[in-house]
Structures are given as structure tokens and as C-alpha cells.
Amino acid sequence: MSESNKMKEMPVNRLMVQMGIPMILSMALQAVYNIVDSAFVGNMKVGSEAALNALTLVFPVQMLMVAVGIGTGVGTNALLARTLGQGNAKKAAKVAGNSLFLGVIIYVVCFLFGIFGVRAYISSQTIDPGVISMGMSYLRICCVVSFGIIFFSLFEKLLQATGRSLYSTIGQVVGAVVNIILDPIMIYGIGPVPEMGVEGAAYATVIGQVASAALLFIFHMKLNKEFEHGVEYMKPDTGIIKEIYAIGLPAIIAQALMSIMVYVMNLILKFSPSAQTAYGLFYKVQQFVLFLAFGLRDAITPIIAFAYGMHSKKRIQDGIRYGLIYTIVLMVVGVAITEIFPGAFATLFNAGQSREYFIGAMRIISISFIFAGINVAYQGIYQALDGGMESLVISLLRQLIIILPLAGIFSVFVRNGQMGVSLIWWAFPITELTACLVGYVLLKRIRKNKVESLS
């Protein structure tokens, strides 16, 4: 069965499994980048505690770069899938080309920040000169060579939109393997390679990302034959760019809010560098679990978007039902792992003075995973049905409107010594549950307005 026929005819249950598994693996491997870096850096002979703190502080900017790349890709994914569902190959070529033009613009902005902005950013979160120096070195490398992660994110979505998610996973695997091999070599200095510490972790990460992007570029050019390729299609088309960001901007904001949330949480926890580091380490574990939901969301969105382009109510409804069921199953597994093995994760990172904070955070915040996963699935459904505003509402609730005021209020009690820092962690389950209830109401509304009205 050809890829386009598969999107039209294969039962949605089977299609979601077939597309979802590679995407879930792809997103899980993307989370591995940060986990592996932290694990190797945490086991450095000298300065490991300061290095872990530095990686915690640079993480929001890394997330922001990924946010813009993935958000642009999400808009491209949904628009391209819907355009192909309508049989418009000429427009599909322009959609793909304009997404690559946007990638160039995004890279230029990241490059300039890497040259001029890293010192001010790191210094806003710490006064430790060692942490500032390590954070600047790591972040500057990641920004200057950010074209790897940006174009990987775009080519990944272009392949997913045509049902070729297996190939995006292959590219992700190659990048992860390159990163894992290079990390100990460059961090510790093995063979002819000098010991580079935190800088070595940065170089290993960006080399892996560039390898992934290069491989996916080859797959895109050779396999995506449903539309034409060429530099001429990169000519900016205002209408298409607006359509991409009508879908993708809420996804960018959603991802960017994650970055803002982590940055503000670092400021809230500034009173305790150990708690700050513990939150940063836990967030990477949390990313690994939630990226499973993000991977499945990346199957949900093109499947429902393609069905929406076809005006197939049944396939849309099946996509919603199976997407939510499979997401809940994945999140139950994630909760079980994090609740049972928090000590093992702390040992992996060599958490040191942050160990108890880290274990406390894992036991409390992981309760929120099931609700968080459902919220991610809701957003994939909204994006497929042109529900950008609904997706944005959930993001704002989860990562700004509820979580940060709650955490800030709880932190007052911590500073007064009345309760432990674990009180701050309870802001996460409360936030995700509240957003999930709102998301259910929005889902009912969008199904009534967008699906039931289809002829």
C-alpha cells in the first residue's frame, strides 16, 4: 500500500500504531540527548556539581530553539498532510519549500543570540563564576551550530506528513548513537581527543544533531515524491507562511512556554542551588516520559488532519479515540517507572547534594504525567482540526497561568522555613489536572463545531 493510500484507507487503529511507534521512539531518543549529556557530565572527576547546574540553566534556551523548530514543523506537518489529502501537489511543494526558508531565518536568530546574548542570560540565574563560565561555553556552541536541530525538526515533520515516520526515526537513532559515542570521548578525553568537559558535551550534542539533519535531508529528497523539490519553492509565500503559523504558532508558544516555565522555576528555586539542579535533572526525566506523548501526538495530528481534508468523520473520530487511549497507556507506564525507580535515576546522574531534592520531585511531580499526556493529545487533536486557539489555551494554563503563580506562592512558605521544598512540586499535579478538565470541555466544543458540521 502506497503511503498516500495508507493514510486514506488503512484502519486508523493500525495506522496509529504503525506511525506512532517510530515517532514515539524518535521523540524518546530526542530526550536521550539531554539525559546522556547530564549523566556523563554528572560523573566528571572535577566540577560535576557546577557542571550539572550549568546544564540546568542553559536548558530553557535549548528548549526554546527546539520549540521554534518543532512548532514550525508542526504547522508544516498539519498543513502539508491536509494539502496532500486534498490532492494539491503544487501547493504541497510550496508548503515544504517555505518551511525550509523559515528554518534559515530561525537559524540566523539563534546564531546571533549565541554570539551576543549568552552571558546576560546565564548571569541572570546565578552569581557563581564557574557555573557562568561553563554555561556560556555550552550554550554558545549549541546556538552557533543550531542549524542541525532546526533542520532536523523540519525534515522530520516533512517525512511524518507523508506517513514516512520510520525514516525520521532512523535519522534520530543515528544522531543519538553519534552523541552517545562522542560524549565520553569529548567530555573525558579519550585517545587523541583532549578532555573538554562541558564543551565536549556541547560538541557531541551538535554533531549528533547535524548528522540527523543531513540524513533526513537525503530521505526527504529521495522519498517524498508526492510533491516537487527545488530552491524555487523556498521563495517566501505570505499566504502559506500565515497558514503554517496559524497551526504552528500555538505549538511554538506551547513549547516556548515550557522554556519560560523552566527559566522562571530556576529563578524561584534560586535560594537553593541543589533544588535548582534537582529540578533541572528531573525535568529531563519528565521530558523523556512526556516525549512519548509528544511522539504519539505527532501521529495523531497528521492522521486526523488528513481525514479532515478528506471530510471523513469516522476516521477523525477513530483518530481521537485511539489517540487518547494509547496516550493514557503510555503515561501509566511512565508513572510506574518514575515512582518505582527514582533512586536509580539519581544514581545515573550522580546527583550528589541534589539527590534528596531530586527523589522528592520525582515522586510528587510524576503523579501529573497521566493528565499531562492527555493534555498533549488534546493539543494534537486541536492542531489537526485548525483549533490553534484551543491548543494555546491549554498551553497557557499548563505552563504559565496556573503553574508559576502556584509555585511562587508555595515558595514563600519554603523560604520562611514552614514547609519543605517539596511543597513547590505539588503545583505540577494541581496544574495538569485543572488543564485536563478544561481541555475536555474544549474538545467537546471543537468536535461539535468542526467535525459534526462536515458533509
Short mmCIF file of C-alpha atoms in Angstrom, two decimals:
data_model
loop_
_atom_site.label_atom_id
_atom_site.label_comp_id
_atom_site.label_asym_id
_atom_site.label_seq_id
_atom_site.Cartn_x
_atom_site.Cartn_y
_atom_site.Cartn_z
CA MET A 1 0.00 0.00 0.00
CA SER A 2 1.44 3.39 -1.00
CA GLU A 3 1.97 6.00 1.69
CA SER A 4 -0.89 8.23 0.47
CA ASN A 5 -3.30 5.30 0.15
CA LYS A 6 -2.28 4.13 3.63
CA MET A 7 -3.32 7.50 5.07
CA LYS A 8 -6.69 7.18 3.28
CA GLU A 9 -7.56 3.52 3.69
CA MET A 10 -5.68 1.73 6.48
CA PRO A 11 -7.81 1.31 9.63
CA VAL A 12 -6.96 4.16 11.99
CA ASN A 13 -6.17 1.80 14.87
CA ARG A 14 -3.44 0.05 12.84
CA LEU A 15 -2.27 3.27 11.19
CA MET A 16 -1.74 4.98 14.54
CA VAL A 17 0.29 2.05 15.85
CA GLN A 18 2.34 1.84 12.65
CA MET A 19 3.04 5.59 12.55
CA GLY A 20 3.09 6.14 16.30
CA ILE A 21 5.76 3.62 17.32
CA PRO A 22 8.54 5.15 15.17
CA MET A 23 7.54 8.65 16.26
CA ILE A 24 7.49 7.67 19.93
CA LEU A 25 10.95 6.15 19.57
CA SER A 26 12.11 9.27 17.73
CA MET A 27 10.93 11.62 20.48
CA ALA A 28 12.31 9.35 23.21
CA LEU A 29 15.70 9.42 21.53
CA GLN A 30 15.50 13.20 21.28
CA ALA A 31 15.08 13.32 25.06
CA VAL A 32 18.08 11.00 25.37
CA TYR A 33 20.35 13.82 24.12
CA ASN A 34 19.87 15.81 27.32
CA ILE A 35 19.78 12.81 29.65
CA VAL A 36 23.03 11.41 28.25
CA ASP A 37 24.79 14.78 28.48
CA SER A 38 23.76 15.17 32.12
CA ALA A 39 24.70 11.60 33.01
CA PHE A 40 28.23 11.92 31.60
CA VAL A 41 28.72 15.46 32.93
CA GLY A 42 27.49 14.39 36.39
CA ASN A 43 30.29 11.83 36.51
CA MET A 44 33.12 14.22 35.65
CA LYS A 45 36.04 13.95 38.10
CA VAL A 46 36.17 17.70 38.78
CA GLY A 47 33.35 20.25 38.89
CA SER A 48 30.48 17.87 38.21
CA GLU A 49 28.05 19.64 40.57
CA ALA A 50 28.70 23.05 38.98
CA ALA A 51 28.51 21.50 35.51
CA LEU A 52 25.08 19.96 36.22
CA ASN A 53 23.87 23.32 37.48
CA ALA A 54 25.19 24.97 34.29
CA LEU A 55 23.31 22.48 32.09
CA THR A 56 20.16 23.15 34.11
CA LEU A 57 20.46 26.89 33.46
CA VAL A 58 21.09 26.59 29.70
CA PHE A 59 18.28 24.09 29.21
CA PRO A 60 15.48 26.68 28.68
CA VAL A 61 17.29 28.19 25.69
CA GLN A 62 17.87 24.75 24.18
CA MET A 63 14.15 24.11 24.63
CA LEU A 64 13.30 27.43 23.02
CA MET A 65 15.34 26.62 19.90
CA VAL A 66 13.62 23.24 19.68
CA ALA A 67 10.27 24.95 20.29
CA VAL A 68 10.57 27.23 17.28
CA GLY A 69 11.88 24.44 15.04
CA ILE A 70 9.29 21.87 16.12
CA GLY A 71 6.45 24.40 16.17
CA THR A 72 7.22 25.46 12.59
CA GLY A 73 7.41 21.75 11.74
CA VAL A 74 4.06 21.03 13.39
CA GLY A 75 2.39 23.73 11.30
CA THR A 76 4.09 22.38 8.17
CA ASN A 77 3.12 18.82 9.10
CA ALA A 78 -0.60 19.52 9.53
CA LEU A 79 -0.84 21.86 6.52
CA LEU A 80 1.12 19.53 4.25
CA ALA A 81 -0.90 16.47 5.29
CA ARG A 82 -4.17 18.32 4.72
CA THR A 83 -2.97 19.69 1.36
CA LEU A 84 -1.97 16.20 0.20
CA GLY A 85 -5.34 14.89 1.42
CA GLN A 86 -6.93 17.46 -0.90
CA GLY A 87 -4.71 16.29 -3.78
CA ASN A 88 -2.97 19.66 -4.28
CA ALA A 89 0.65 18.70 -5.08
CA LYS A 90 1.65 22.19 -6.28
CA LYS A 91 0.72 23.83 -3.01
CA ALA A 92 2.35 20.97 -1.09
CA ALA A 93 5.68 21.78 -2.77
CA LYS A 94 5.37 25.42 -1.71
CA VAL A 95 4.49 24.42 1.85
CA ALA A 96 7.64 22.29 2.12
CA GLY A 97 9.84 24.93 0.49
CA ASN A 98 8.56 27.76 2.67
CA SER A 99 9.17 25.71 5.81
CA LEU A 100 12.85 25.44 4.83
CA PHE A 101 13.02 29.19 4.17
CA LEU A 102 11.68 29.73 7.70
CA GLY A 103 14.35 27.36 9.01
CA VAL A 104 17.08 29.62 7.62
CA ILE A 105 15.56 32.66 9.37
CA ILE A 106 15.29 30.76 12.68
CA TYR A 107 18.94 29.71 12.49
CA VAL A 108 20.17 33.27 11.92
CA VAL A 109 18.35 34.43 15.07
CA CYS A 110 19.79 31.56 17.15
CA PHE A 111 23.30 32.26 15.81
CA LEU A 112 23.11 35.94 16.79
CA PHE A 113 21.91 35.07 20.29
CA GLY A 114 24.79 32.63 20.65
CA ILE A 115 27.28 35.37 19.84
CA PHE A 116 25.79 38.28 21.79
CA GLY A 117 23.24 37.07 24.36
CA VAL A 118 24.52 34.10 26.36
CA ARG A 119 26.40 35.97 29.13
CA ALA A 120 23.44 38.14 30.14
CA TYR A 121 21.13 35.12 30.10
CA ILE A 122 23.30 32.85 32.30
CA SER A 123 24.22 35.67 34.71
CA SER A 124 20.54 36.35 35.41
CA GLN A 125 20.20 32.96 37.14
CA THR A 126 23.42 32.58 39.15
CA ILE A 127 26.38 34.52 40.54
CA ASP A 128 28.73 31.50 40.63
CA PRO A 129 31.60 32.37 38.20
CA GLY A 130 32.33 28.69 37.48
CA VAL A 131 28.73 27.96 36.57
CA ILE A 132 28.56 31.12 34.43
CA SER A 133 31.71 30.14 32.52
CA MET A 134 30.54 26.55 31.89
CA GLY A 135 27.04 27.65 30.93
CA MET A 136 28.31 30.24 28.46
CA SER A 137 30.66 27.77 26.76
CA TYR A 138 27.99 25.09 26.40
CA LEU A 139 25.20 27.41 25.25
CA ARG A 140 27.31 29.34 22.73
CA ILE A 141 28.27 26.12 20.93
CA CYS A 142 24.65 24.89 20.87
CA CYS A 143 23.40 28.20 19.42
CA VAL A 144 26.12 28.71 16.80
CA VAL A 145 25.64 25.17 15.44
CA SER A 146 21.86 25.12 15.96
CA PHE A 147 21.15 24.54 12.25
CA GLY A 148 21.35 20.80 12.99
CA ILE A 149 18.42 20.67 15.43
CA ILE A 150 16.38 23.24 13.47
CA PHE A 151 16.53 21.46 10.12
CA PHE A 152 16.22 18.04 11.70
CA SER A 153 12.92 19.21 13.24
CA LEU A 154 11.67 20.42 9.85
CA PHE A 155 12.70 17.39 7.78
CA GLU A 156 11.27 15.10 10.47
CA LYS A 157 7.83 16.71 10.11
CA LEU A 158 8.02 16.68 6.30
CA LEU A 159 8.57 12.92 6.40
CA GLN A 160 5.87 12.38 9.03
CA ALA A 161 3.33 14.34 7.00
CA THR A 162 3.63 11.81 4.16
CA GLY A 163 3.45 8.80 6.52
CA ARG A 164 7.21 8.04 6.43
CA SER A 165 7.76 8.27 10.17
CA LEU A 166 10.10 5.25 10.15
CA TYR A 167 12.74 7.24 8.27
CA SER A 168 12.61 10.14 10.72
CA THR A 169 13.23 7.60 13.48
CA ILE A 170 16.24 6.23 11.63
CA GLY A 171 17.69 9.73 11.47
CA GLN A 172 17.03 10.26 15.17
CA VAL A 173 18.68 6.94 16.06
CA VAL A 174 21.80 7.83 14.07
CA GLY A 175 22.07 11.20 15.83
CA ALA A 176 21.57 9.68 19.27
CA VAL A 177 24.18 6.99 18.65
CA VAL A 178 26.70 9.58 17.43
CA ASN A 179 26.02 11.69 20.53
CA ILE A 180 26.37 8.78 22.94
CA ILE A 181 29.64 7.63 21.35
CA LEU A 182 31.16 11.11 21.29
CA ASP A 183 30.08 12.18 24.79
CA PRO A 184 32.65 10.21 26.83
CA ILE A 185 35.33 10.76 24.20
CA MET A 186 34.96 14.53 24.19
CA ILE A 187 33.99 15.11 27.84
CA TYR A 188 36.66 12.92 29.47
CA GLY A 189 39.28 12.95 26.71
CA ILE A 190 39.88 9.52 25.19
CA GLY A 191 42.64 8.68 22.70
CA PRO A 192 43.90 11.69 20.73
CA VAL A 193 40.89 13.82 21.76
CA PRO A 194 41.69 16.25 24.62
CA GLU A 195 39.49 16.44 27.74
CA MET A 196 36.93 19.19 27.07
CA GLY A 197 34.42 18.78 29.91
CA VAL A 198 31.18 20.69 29.39
CA GLU A 199 32.33 21.97 25.98
CA GLY A 200 32.82 18.36 24.89
CA ALA A 201 29.20 17.60 25.83
CA ALA A 202 28.06 20.51 23.67
CA TYR A 203 30.14 19.43 20.68
CA ALA A 204 28.88 15.84 20.96
CA THR A 205 25.28 17.08 21.02
CA VAL A 206 25.52 19.38 17.99
CA ILE A 207 27.49 16.85 15.91
CA GLY A 208 24.75 14.29 16.56
CA GLN A 209 22.08 16.80 15.57
CA VAL A 210 23.87 17.72 12.33
CA ALA A 211 24.23 14.02 11.45
CA SER A 212 20.48 13.51 11.96
CA ALA A 213 19.58 16.56 9.86
CA ALA A 214 21.87 15.51 6.99
CA LEU A 215 20.41 12.01 6.86
CA LEU A 216 16.79 13.25 6.96
CA PHE A 217 17.56 15.72 4.16
CA ILE A 218 18.62 12.77 1.98
CA PHE A 219 15.47 10.81 2.91
CA HIS A 220 13.27 13.82 2.18
CA MET A 221 14.77 14.40 -1.27
CA LYS A 222 14.66 10.74 -2.29
CA LEU A 223 11.38 9.55 -0.74
CA ASN A 224 8.90 12.45 -0.59
CA LYS A 225 7.83 12.14 -4.23
CA GLU A 226 4.25 13.34 -3.69
CA PHE A 227 5.43 16.89 -4.48
CA GLU A 228 8.34 18.57 -6.26
CA HIS A 229 11.53 19.87 -4.64
CA GLY A 230 13.66 22.85 -5.57
CA VAL A 231 15.06 26.16 -4.39
CA GLU A 232 12.33 27.98 -6.32
CA TYR A 233 9.75 26.64 -3.85
CA MET A 234 11.63 28.34 -0.99
CA LYS A 235 10.53 31.74 -2.29
CA PRO A 236 8.53 33.27 0.58
CA ASP A 237 4.78 33.00 0.11
CA THR A 238 2.99 35.17 2.68
CA GLY A 239 -0.23 33.18 2.43
CA ILE A 240 1.45 29.84 3.04
CA ILE A 241 3.59 31.20 5.88
CA LYS A 242 0.44 32.53 7.54
CA GLU A 243 -1.21 29.11 7.16
CA ILE A 244 1.84 27.34 8.62
CA TYR A 245 1.89 29.61 11.66
CA ALA A 246 -1.89 29.63 12.07
CA ILE A 247 -1.36 26.00 13.06
CA GLY A 248 2.25 26.11 14.22
CA LEU A 249 2.32 29.32 16.28
CA PRO A 250 0.28 27.81 19.13
CA ALA A 251 2.68 24.86 19.10
CA ILE A 252 5.66 27.25 19.22
CA ILE A 253 4.09 29.17 22.07
CA ALA A 254 3.32 25.89 23.85
CA GLN A 255 6.95 24.77 23.58
CA ALA A 256 8.27 28.26 24.34
CA LEU A 257 6.11 28.40 27.46
CA MET A 258 7.89 25.26 28.62
CA SER A 259 11.16 27.15 28.24
CA ILE A 260 9.80 30.19 30.10
CA MET A 261 8.39 27.95 32.83
CA VAL A 262 11.75 26.25 33.43
CA TYR A 263 13.55 29.62 33.45
CA VAL A 264 11.14 31.11 36.00
CA MET A 265 11.29 27.93 38.11
CA ASN A 266 15.08 28.32 38.15
CA LEU A 267 14.56 31.85 39.49
CA ILE A 268 12.04 30.64 42.10
CA LEU A 269 14.49 27.94 43.25
CA LYS A 270 17.48 30.29 43.19
CA PHE A 271 17.52 30.20 47.02
CA SER A 272 18.84 26.62 46.79
CA PRO A 273 21.29 25.63 44.00
CA SER A 274 20.75 21.96 44.95
CA ALA A 275 16.97 22.25 44.48
CA GLN A 276 17.60 24.15 41.23
CA THR A 277 19.83 21.36 39.93
CA ALA A 278 17.38 18.68 41.12
CA TYR A 279 14.54 20.32 39.18
CA GLY A 280 16.69 20.53 36.06
CA LEU A 281 17.60 16.85 36.30
CA PHE A 282 14.03 15.81 36.96
CA TYR A 283 12.78 17.89 34.05
CA LYS A 284 14.95 15.81 31.72
CA VAL A 285 13.38 12.62 33.06
CA GLN A 286 9.95 14.21 32.74
CA GLN A 287 10.77 15.16 29.16
CA PHE A 288 11.62 11.55 28.42
CA VAL A 289 8.18 10.42 29.64
CA LEU A 290 6.19 13.26 28.07
CA PHE A 291 8.09 12.95 24.81
CA LEU A 292 6.36 9.57 24.46
CA ALA A 293 3.09 11.50 24.40
CA PHE A 294 4.60 14.07 22.01
CA GLY A 295 5.64 11.24 19.69
CA LEU A 296 2.15 9.80 19.64
CA ARG A 297 0.75 13.31 19.17
CA ASP A 298 2.87 13.55 16.02
CA ALA A 299 0.96 10.52 14.69
CA ILE A 300 -2.42 11.81 15.88
CA THR A 301 -2.05 15.19 14.13
CA PRO A 302 -1.35 14.09 10.51
CA ILE A 303 -3.84 11.19 10.71
CA ILE A 304 -6.68 13.44 11.85
CA ALA A 305 -5.58 16.32 9.58
CA PHE A 306 -5.56 14.01 6.53
CA ALA A 307 -9.01 12.69 7.49
CA TYR A 308 -10.21 16.28 7.99
CA GLY A 309 -9.01 17.13 4.48
CA MET A 310 -10.96 14.09 3.20
CA HIS A 311 -14.07 15.10 5.22
CA SER A 312 -14.12 11.63 6.81
CA LYS A 313 -15.96 11.89 10.12
CA LYS A 314 -15.34 8.27 11.04
CA ARG A 315 -11.58 8.46 10.60
CA ILE A 316 -11.46 11.70 12.60
CA GLN A 317 -13.45 10.14 15.45
CA ASP A 318 -11.32 6.99 15.40
CA GLY A 319 -8.18 9.14 15.49
CA ILE A 320 -9.42 10.98 18.58
CA ARG A 321 -10.49 7.82 20.39
CA TYR A 322 -7.39 5.71 19.75
CA GLY A 323 -5.07 8.68 20.26
CA LEU A 324 -6.40 9.25 23.78
CA ILE A 325 -6.44 5.55 24.69
CA TYR A 326 -2.85 4.92 23.61
CA THR A 327 -1.65 8.12 25.28
CA ILE A 328 -3.13 7.07 28.64
CA VAL A 329 -1.49 3.63 28.38
CA LEU A 330 1.93 5.22 27.71
CA MET A 331 1.59 7.62 30.62
CA VAL A 332 0.59 4.87 33.06
CA VAL A 333 3.82 3.09 32.17
CA GLY A 334 5.76 6.32 32.64
CA VAL A 335 4.29 6.93 36.09
CA ALA A 336 5.10 3.36 37.15
CA ILE A 337 8.75 3.66 36.09
CA THR A 338 9.36 7.02 37.78
CA GLU A 339 7.58 6.06 41.00
CA ILE A 340 9.40 2.73 41.35
CA PHE A 341 12.96 3.72 40.33
CA PRO A 342 13.68 7.30 41.49
CA GLY A 343 16.87 6.20 43.25
CA ALA A 344 18.22 4.61 40.09
CA PHE A 345 17.80 7.87 38.15
CA ALA A 346 19.52 9.83 40.94
CA THR A 347 22.46 7.40 40.76
CA LEU A 348 22.61 7.70 36.97
CA PHE A 349 23.10 11.48 37.26
CA ASN A 350 25.39 11.21 40.30
CA ALA A 351 23.10 13.84 41.82
CA GLY A 352 25.24 14.38 44.94
CA GLN A 353 23.81 17.07 47.22
CA SER A 354 20.74 17.31 44.97
CA ARG A 355 19.79 13.64 45.45
CA GLU A 356 17.04 14.04 48.07
CA TYR A 357 15.51 17.01 46.30
CA PHE A 358 15.55 15.04 43.04
CA ILE A 359 13.85 11.95 44.51
CA GLY A 360 11.21 14.13 46.21
CA ALA A 361 10.47 15.93 42.95
CA MET A 362 10.17 12.67 41.03
CA ARG A 363 7.74 11.07 43.46
CA ILE A 364 5.38 14.08 43.51
CA ILE A 365 5.55 15.57 40.00
CA SER A 366 5.26 12.20 38.22
CA ILE A 367 1.68 11.96 39.52
CA SER A 368 0.85 14.60 36.92
CA PHE A 369 2.07 12.58 33.92
CA ILE A 370 -1.29 10.99 33.05
CA PHE A 371 -3.08 14.35 32.95
CA ALA A 372 -0.14 15.98 31.14
CA GLY A 373 -0.17 13.25 28.47
CA ILE A 374 -3.89 13.70 27.87
CA ASN A 375 -3.33 17.46 27.51
CA VAL A 376 -0.62 16.81 24.89
CA ALA A 377 -3.01 14.53 22.96
CA TYR A 378 -5.74 17.18 23.16
CA GLN A 379 -3.37 19.70 21.60
CA GLY A 380 -2.51 17.35 18.72
CA ILE A 381 -6.23 16.89 18.03
CA TYR A 382 -6.89 20.65 18.16
CA GLN A 383 -4.00 21.39 15.77
CA ALA A 384 -5.26 18.83 13.24
CA LEU A 385 -8.72 20.44 13.25
CA ASP A 386 -7.47 24.05 12.92
CA GLY A 387 -8.01 24.58 16.63
CA GLY A 388 -4.91 26.66 17.25
CA MET A 389 -6.60 28.83 19.88
CA GLU A 390 -7.77 25.83 21.92
CA SER A 391 -4.23 24.45 21.86
CA LEU A 392 -2.88 27.80 23.02
CA VAL A 393 -5.34 27.97 25.93
CA ILE A 394 -4.17 24.60 27.26
CA SER A 395 -0.53 25.64 26.93
CA LEU A 396 -1.11 28.90 28.78
CA LEU A 397 -2.91 27.11 31.61
CA ARG A 398 -0.26 24.39 31.95
CA GLN A 399 2.89 26.46 31.69
CA LEU A 400 2.06 29.99 32.75
CA ILE A 401 -1.31 30.94 34.21
CA ILE A 402 -1.62 28.24 36.91
CA ILE A 403 1.81 26.68 37.47
CA LEU A 404 4.02 29.73 38.03
CA PRO A 405 1.76 31.65 40.46
CA LEU A 406 1.19 28.44 42.44
CA ALA A 407 4.89 27.62 42.60
CA GLY A 408 5.69 31.22 43.55
CA ILE A 409 3.12 31.21 46.36
CA PHE A 410 4.34 27.84 47.68
CA SER A 411 7.95 29.06 47.60
CA VAL A 412 7.10 31.79 50.15
CA PHE A 413 6.38 29.10 52.73
CA VAL A 414 9.64 27.31 51.86
CA ARG A 415 11.69 30.45 52.37
CA ASN A 416 10.02 31.08 55.71
CA GLY A 417 11.05 27.59 56.73
CA GLN A 418 7.47 26.46 57.38
CA MET A 419 7.46 23.62 54.87
CA GLY A 420 9.92 21.68 52.77
CA VAL A 421 10.73 22.48 49.15
CA SER A 422 8.52 19.52 48.18
CA LEU A 423 5.51 21.84 48.55
CA ILE A 424 6.59 23.55 45.32
CA TRP A 425 6.44 20.24 43.45
CA TRP A 426 2.69 19.89 44.20
CA ALA A 427 2.00 22.82 41.88
CA PHE A 428 2.55 20.46 38.92
CA PRO A 429 -0.17 17.81 39.56
CA ILE A 430 -2.67 20.54 40.51
CA THR A 431 -1.94 22.41 37.27
CA GLU A 432 -2.16 19.41 34.92
CA LEU A 433 -5.44 18.16 36.42
CA THR A 434 -7.06 21.58 36.07
CA ALA A 435 -5.86 21.97 32.46
CA CYS A 436 -7.12 18.47 31.64
CA LEU A 437 -10.65 19.34 32.79
CA VAL A 438 -10.64 22.49 30.68
CA GLY A 439 -9.22 20.51 27.73
CA TYR A 440 -12.14 18.06 27.84
CA VAL A 441 -14.62 20.94 27.54
CA LEU A 442 -12.68 22.41 24.60
CA LEU A 443 -12.56 19.00 22.87
CA LYS A 444 -16.34 18.66 23.05
CA ARG A 445 -16.71 22.14 21.55
CA ILE A 446 -14.27 21.62 18.68
CA ARG A 447 -15.84 18.27 17.76
CA LYS A 448 -19.26 19.92 17.60
CA ASN A 449 -18.07 22.91 15.56
CA LYS A 450 -15.53 21.28 13.22
CA VAL A 451 -16.38 17.56 12.91
CA GLU A 452 -20.14 17.34 13.14
CA SER A 453 -20.56 20.10 10.54
CA LEU A 454 -18.66 18.13 7.86
CA SER A 455 -20.74 16.99 4.89
#
